[in-house]
Amino acid sequence: VSNATHRTLWCELAWLGGDAPEPGVVLDIAGERIVAVSAGVAVPPPDAERRAGLTLPGLVNAHSHAFHRALRGRTQAGRGSFWTWRDQMYAVAATLDPERYLALATAVYAEMALAGITTIGEFHYLHDGTNAMGEALIEAAGRAGVRITLLDTCYLHGGIGRERSGVQCRFGDSTVAAWMARNEDRAAPPAHARLGAAIHSVRAVDPDAAAQVAEWSAARTVPLHAHVSEQPAENEACLAAYGRTPTALLDDAGALSARFCAVHATHVTEDDIARLGRAGAAVALCPTTERDLADGIGPASALAGRGVRLCLGSDSHAVIDQFEEARAVELQERLASGERGHHRAAALLRAASLEGATALGWDAGIGPGALADFVTVRLDSVRLAGTRPADALAAAVFVATAADVDAVTVGGRDAVRAGRHQLVDDVPRALAGAIASVS
Ligand SMILES: [Zn+2]
């Protein structure tokens, strides 16, 4: 019944974009879209399915590398840095083929669905110069009941002025022309998928090639993402080689626009922030990964203050929990500044949902005509019991975890009901099996 073409849902509380959730929200759904929204309906209509708790727009994971999930829990021994972690990541990458990646990514995307994520931005560079792995990722998202924007990543060099070596050879195309030809060779994506482009970083793509990828994405009006200033060493190498910061280099290459999303932007300058703001660009913050890799704390308030749209990604999947990513943006800024209240709960929820969708080329939001992508968080768990309706947004951001997600609907269909995935029978078992096969 609940996957029929027409559905009516009555949500106890739903966030429609304001500073507080609305009580008694009825959603009428036809096919994959919401056709009508009525708030303040105290008594559920007799034919309506009831959604207790707080209903939010679908959460969006704007930056994912699905295979990094296999590293969770394995990289915490001893000291080290981003660069030593990267060696461990390369070892997993070496074992993957399309069949194994399909199994792994299906399980990882199912974990994301259980966490309330309805749309994933997959920053995909492990492609062996073919489209087989990318096709597997699109298929995996379909099997997990979620949407994907495949950001096929141009990766040409092993570092500034260096050839790719070892497993990096699997990440690349021989030239930017080969990257373009491969992306033009793709079949049209299925309804749950969209295509975009990515520049891996200024380490892996030279300025001329970056300009060509930017031009290619502009001609097709697709999203363009790039890792930007995750590490001080990247800035130093870029300044030494090109006399500019990575953001300035990408700006000069024509990459910055409202379709552009800088991933991390942890070590950006005032001028970089101004450039991103002028372009109407987005930044994908990945706080749980950035803290895991000792990257540093990004200037989220300064970016938002310049009009940069913030979205969130779980990147290395050290954890998959968009509530944790959202509160980390505020909480780490508190620690760094000695002050509270940098980002309102509603702004953090926007980052976790609507802004991510925009950065991935999807429309979003709970409103007439929108895709019927939403997630319901229970407020009666041991963590959230006692939450007053007026505090529900703040409770979702500052207290909820992925385990509080009760129901997830994508395009009018339930991917998760009562905390259980509807398409992947046993997600932990699927994860364990897939990870064992790549270890
Ligand atoms: Zn990344």
XYZ file of C-alpha atoms and ligand atoms in Angstrom:
440
model
C 0.000 0.000 0.000
C 2.642 2.482 1.016
C 4.430 2.220 -2.319
C 1.279 2.945 -4.347
C 1.215 5.841 -6.778
C -0.913 8.025 -4.494
C -0.150 8.388 -0.812
C -1.265 10.684 1.938
C 0.964 11.067 4.976
C 0.198 12.883 8.193
C 3.385 14.030 9.911
C 3.240 14.832 13.603
C 5.895 17.525 13.024
C 7.526 18.552 9.755
C 10.186 21.130 8.983
C 9.079 23.249 6.031
C 12.085 25.592 6.111
C 11.363 27.976 8.989
C 13.013 28.245 12.391
C 10.621 25.727 13.968
C 8.771 22.664 12.685
C 5.060 22.816 11.853
C 2.637 20.501 13.679
C 0.194 18.261 11.832
C 1.529 18.396 8.266
C -0.320 16.442 5.575
C 1.710 15.483 2.498
C -0.134 14.390 -0.613
C 2.119 12.439 -2.931
C 1.536 11.417 -6.514
C 4.193 9.219 -8.041
C 7.617 10.585 -7.133
C 6.476 14.097 -6.174
C 4.677 15.921 -3.397
C 1.592 17.573 -4.872
C 0.135 19.315 -1.811
C 1.230 20.255 1.697
C -1.153 21.378 4.469
C 0.101 22.388 7.905
C -1.798 22.645 11.183
C -3.964 19.572 10.595
C -4.552 18.426 14.168
C -6.501 15.265 13.369
C -4.945 12.879 10.852
C -7.219 12.287 7.828
C -8.694 8.777 8.019
C -6.838 7.494 4.949
C -3.474 8.953 5.951
C -0.383 7.010 6.979
C 0.901 8.441 10.248
C 4.474 9.562 10.712
C 5.196 10.155 14.384
C 8.269 12.255 15.156
C 9.961 14.960 13.111
C 9.904 14.784 9.312
C 12.717 16.554 7.457
C 13.662 16.903 3.801
C 15.820 13.974 2.708
C 19.358 14.280 4.048
C 22.034 14.679 1.415
C 25.565 13.365 1.562
C 27.297 15.797 -0.750
C 30.697 14.095 -0.698
C 31.259 10.349 -0.642
C 33.980 7.930 -1.670
C 32.045 4.704 -1.120
C 35.047 2.376 -0.892
C 36.595 4.290 2.013
C 33.957 2.641 4.223
C 36.129 -0.489 4.187
C 38.772 1.412 6.195
C 36.527 2.273 9.123
C 38.069 1.265 12.423
C 41.295 0.093 10.807
C 43.215 3.315 10.636
C 43.174 4.418 14.251
C 46.338 2.708 15.548
C 49.503 4.717 16.046
C 50.288 8.245 14.952
C 50.301 9.616 11.431
C 48.523 12.131 9.255
C 46.316 12.475 6.212
C 49.236 11.183 4.165
C 49.741 7.928 6.142
C 45.966 7.340 6.095
C 46.095 7.750 2.319
C 48.514 4.818 1.989
C 45.983 2.557 3.747
C 43.219 3.840 1.505
C 45.317 3.044 -1.576
C 45.669 -0.580 -0.409
C 41.876 -1.044 -0.420
C 41.532 0.690 -3.782
C 43.940 -1.835 -5.272
C 41.562 -4.734 -4.535
C 38.380 -3.379 -6.133
C 36.757 -4.453 -9.383
C 33.240 -3.577 -10.634
C 31.602 -6.650 -9.104
C 33.126 -6.171 -5.661
C 32.504 -2.444 -5.800
C 28.831 -3.037 -6.643
C 28.434 -5.209 -3.538
C 30.378 -2.824 -1.304
C 28.675 0.341 -2.538
C 25.197 -1.222 -2.303
C 25.845 -1.998 1.356
C 27.382 1.428 2.038
C 24.509 3.266 0.348
C 22.041 1.113 2.301
C 23.824 2.210 5.492
C 23.386 5.791 4.288
C 19.670 5.207 3.660
C 19.289 3.896 7.205
C 20.920 7.158 8.351
C 18.276 9.196 6.494
C 20.368 10.018 3.428
C 18.291 10.101 0.256
C 20.858 11.540 -2.177
C 24.569 10.870 -2.503
C 27.272 12.806 -4.293
C 29.794 10.143 -5.253
C 33.155 11.733 -6.011
C 34.347 8.876 -8.153
C 37.978 8.566 -9.166
C 38.588 4.800 -9.009
C 37.630 4.258 -12.607
C 40.561 2.574 -14.389
C 39.881 4.888 -17.309
C 36.568 3.085 -18.024
C 32.933 3.606 -17.037
C 32.399 0.136 -15.535
C 32.971 1.163 -11.899
C 30.779 4.252 -12.309
C 27.981 2.122 -13.738
C 28.342 -0.180 -10.726
C 27.946 2.817 -8.380
C 24.788 3.981 -10.158
C 23.416 0.443 -9.963
C 24.346 0.266 -6.262
C 22.372 3.425 -5.482
C 19.341 1.968 -7.254
C 19.618 -1.236 -5.237
C 19.845 0.781 -2.028
C 16.797 2.894 -2.971
C 18.608 6.254 -3.009
C 19.573 8.899 -5.553
C 23.118 9.445 -6.761
C 24.965 12.146 -8.602
C 28.025 10.484 -10.089
C 30.792 13.089 -10.062
C 33.209 11.448 -12.447
C 36.594 12.725 -11.446
C 39.428 13.894 -13.628
C 42.689 12.683 -12.071
C 45.757 13.027 -14.275
C 48.846 13.435 -12.086
C 50.316 11.876 -8.939
C 51.083 15.338 -7.580
C 52.076 18.681 -9.056
C 54.592 17.880 -11.792
C 54.557 14.166 -10.946
C 53.345 11.109 -12.830
C 50.797 8.829 -11.244
C 52.390 5.759 -9.658
C 51.213 2.513 -8.085
C 47.470 2.344 -7.451
C 47.099 5.979 -8.566
C 47.331 4.555 -12.087
C 43.829 3.166 -11.523
C 42.464 6.644 -10.757
C 43.389 8.318 -13.963
C 42.704 8.961 -17.567
C 45.742 9.405 -19.790
C 44.729 12.952 -20.764
C 41.888 15.357 -20.131
C 40.680 14.557 -23.666
C 40.414 10.901 -22.655
C 38.425 11.912 -19.553
C 36.024 13.903 -21.742
C 35.693 11.161 -24.345
C 34.914 8.609 -21.658
C 32.248 10.828 -20.131
C 30.679 11.497 -23.511
C 30.509 7.770 -24.093
C 28.124 7.177 -21.176
C 24.584 5.851 -21.473
C 21.863 8.230 -20.240
C 21.493 7.647 -16.504
C 18.401 6.029 -14.972
C 15.865 8.209 -13.122
C 17.583 7.903 -9.727
C 20.922 9.117 -11.093
C 22.464 12.283 -12.477
C 25.898 12.946 -13.850
C 28.369 15.604 -12.832
C 32.073 16.296 -13.050
C 34.931 16.657 -10.619
C 38.484 17.930 -10.608
C 40.233 15.718 -8.090
C 42.450 18.534 -6.791
C 45.112 20.930 -8.019
C 47.579 18.171 -7.108
C 46.063 15.803 -9.667
C 44.848 18.204 -12.382
C 46.979 20.943 -13.956
C 45.513 24.404 -14.695
C 44.970 23.776 -18.425
C 43.157 20.521 -17.778
C 41.118 22.135 -14.983
C 39.977 24.805 -17.439
C 38.893 22.141 -19.920
C 36.919 20.194 -17.306
C 35.297 23.461 -16.171
C 34.332 24.327 -19.739
C 32.965 20.822 -20.310
C 30.783 20.989 -17.186
C 29.567 24.497 -18.066
C 28.524 23.418 -21.548
C 26.387 20.687 -19.968
C 25.316 22.745 -16.914
C 26.219 19.907 -14.559
C 27.685 20.203 -11.055
C 31.464 20.561 -10.789
C 33.167 19.578 -7.542
C 36.836 19.707 -6.480
C 38.846 18.943 -3.358
C 40.207 22.333 -2.291
C 42.781 23.184 0.372
C 42.221 20.165 2.569
C 45.854 20.262 3.665
C 48.373 23.099 4.156
C 50.865 21.065 2.079
C 48.506 21.311 -0.912
C 48.443 25.101 -0.597
C 52.227 25.285 -0.290
C 52.804 23.102 -3.357
C 50.240 25.079 -5.372
C 51.724 28.437 -4.371
C 55.239 27.198 -5.171
C 54.277 25.828 -8.592
C 51.708 28.376 -9.752
C 52.028 31.404 -7.458
C 48.357 31.146 -6.531
C 46.163 29.364 -4.014
C 44.132 26.359 -5.217
C 40.926 28.448 -5.115
C 42.507 31.275 -7.139
C 43.860 28.748 -9.632
C 40.417 27.187 -10.065
C 38.833 30.648 -10.327
C 41.302 31.631 -13.053
C 40.506 28.315 -14.801
C 36.824 29.310 -14.932
C 35.755 26.592 -12.505
C 34.007 28.779 -9.909
C 30.277 29.287 -10.448
C 26.953 28.529 -8.778
C 27.430 24.933 -10.044
C 30.772 24.648 -8.259
C 31.313 22.960 -4.920
C 34.660 23.169 -3.130
C 35.128 20.128 -0.923
C 36.720 20.839 2.498
C 38.002 24.409 1.940
C 39.675 23.957 5.321
C 42.746 26.111 4.683
C 41.372 28.893 2.483
C 42.380 32.560 2.630
C 40.140 35.631 2.961
C 40.580 36.187 -0.765
C 39.604 32.564 -1.504
C 36.449 32.972 0.598
C 35.546 36.178 -1.238
C 36.041 34.461 -4.616
C 33.799 31.539 -3.615
C 31.150 33.950 -2.329
C 31.194 36.107 -5.477
C 30.736 33.007 -7.626
C 27.747 31.802 -5.570
C 29.629 28.549 -5.041
C 29.032 25.902 -2.398
C 31.460 24.327 0.043
C 31.059 20.721 1.181
C 32.328 20.507 4.728
C 33.235 17.014 5.916
C 33.821 17.587 9.630
C 33.985 13.989 10.852
C 36.574 13.130 8.212
C 38.485 16.364 8.689
C 38.815 15.709 12.406
C 39.638 12.036 11.823
C 42.462 12.999 9.463
C 43.667 15.913 11.615
C 43.030 18.279 8.687
C 41.993 21.267 10.788
C 38.821 23.298 11.342
C 37.415 25.060 8.306
C 36.108 28.658 8.371
C 32.409 27.763 8.155
C 31.122 31.045 9.600
C 33.350 33.155 7.399
C 32.218 31.213 4.331
C 28.537 31.531 5.242
C 29.079 35.222 5.981
C 30.272 35.740 2.406
C 27.239 33.971 0.970
C 28.913 30.626 0.313
C 26.311 27.859 0.545
C 27.381 25.147 2.987
C 26.615 21.470 2.525
C 27.899 18.337 4.245
C 29.625 15.123 3.275
C 30.783 12.025 5.111
C 33.730 11.692 2.700
C 35.831 8.848 4.198
C 32.829 7.452 6.144
C 34.689 7.421 9.435
C 31.061 7.647 10.528
C 27.900 7.977 8.428
C 25.648 10.340 10.358
C 24.574 13.678 8.902
C 23.369 14.883 12.309
C 26.882 14.410 13.614
C 28.321 16.277 10.601
C 25.841 19.120 11.118
C 26.491 19.656 14.805
C 30.241 19.308 14.310
C 30.195 22.462 12.165
C 28.895 24.438 15.129
C 30.633 22.588 17.946
C 34.151 22.724 16.553
C 33.732 26.423 15.904
C 32.731 26.835 19.543
C 35.927 25.125 20.657
C 38.064 27.206 18.331
C 36.423 30.541 19.217
C 35.320 30.181 22.842
C 31.825 31.309 21.806
C 28.518 29.559 21.127
C 25.842 30.168 18.526
C 27.649 30.506 15.176
C 25.059 28.563 13.137
C 21.319 28.225 13.803
C 19.857 24.718 13.908
C 17.761 25.467 10.815
C 20.870 26.592 8.905
C 22.694 23.393 9.859
C 19.713 21.321 8.726
C 19.674 23.218 5.434
C 23.326 22.286 5.001
C 22.509 18.636 5.745
C 19.668 18.529 3.227
C 18.604 21.264 0.806
C 21.997 22.799 0.045
C 23.494 19.393 -0.610
C 20.729 18.607 -3.084
C 21.348 21.880 -4.926
C 25.092 21.193 -5.058
C 24.337 17.833 -6.671
C 21.880 19.148 -9.247
C 18.623 18.018 -7.585
C 15.673 20.077 -6.399
C 14.703 19.545 -2.788
C 12.464 20.639 0.035
C 9.085 19.641 1.434
C 6.687 21.605 -0.751
C 4.254 21.241 -3.642
C 6.036 19.993 -6.737
C 9.134 18.835 -4.865
C 10.498 15.336 -5.100
C 8.937 13.226 -2.348
C 12.260 12.701 -0.557
C 11.991 12.978 3.204
C 13.105 11.370 6.416
C 11.375 10.954 9.754
C 13.335 11.064 13.015
C 11.664 9.517 16.022
C 11.465 11.719 19.074
C 10.637 8.906 21.509
C 14.054 7.215 21.551
C 16.033 7.137 24.767
C 18.115 10.036 23.426
C 15.230 12.273 22.371
C 12.385 11.416 24.750
C 11.034 14.578 26.358
C 11.836 16.847 23.395
C 9.290 19.699 23.135
C 7.954 20.363 19.610
C 9.437 23.864 19.608
C 12.895 22.388 20.326
C 12.662 19.541 17.822
C 14.967 21.096 15.205
C 17.674 21.798 17.751
C 17.250 18.308 19.181
C 17.619 16.770 15.730
C 20.823 18.722 15.080
C 22.451 18.558 18.493
C 21.219 15.229 19.892
C 19.846 12.856 17.240
C 21.960 10.145 15.689
C 21.546 8.045 12.574
C 19.978 5.409 14.851
C 16.973 7.696 15.445
C 15.957 7.606 11.780
C 12.686 5.735 11.565
C 11.453 6.134 7.981
C 13.015 7.268 4.718
C 11.069 7.973 1.548
C 12.753 8.559 -1.804
C 10.641 9.560 -4.772
C 7.474 8.484 -2.946
C 8.824 5.023 -2.124
C 9.944 3.910 1.315
C 13.582 2.884 1.427
C 13.384 2.518 5.208
C 10.404 1.714 7.419
C 10.475 1.287 11.208
C 14.259 1.544 11.048
C 14.598 -1.340 8.602
C 15.875 -1.140 5.057
C 13.194 -2.297 2.621
C 15.459 -3.430 -0.217
C 18.637 -4.712 1.464
C 17.588 -7.342 3.928
C 20.463 -7.281 6.408
C 22.645 -4.216 5.950
C 25.294 -5.059 8.600
C 25.749 -8.501 7.072
C 25.989 -7.012 3.568
C 28.648 -4.592 4.817
C 30.622 -7.309 6.595
C 30.620 -9.575 3.548
C 31.564 -6.834 1.113
C 34.348 -5.488 3.334
C 35.777 -8.964 3.893
C 36.015 -9.420 0.130
C 38.187 -6.324 -0.326
C 40.472 -6.829 2.671
Zn 37.074 13.441 -0.648
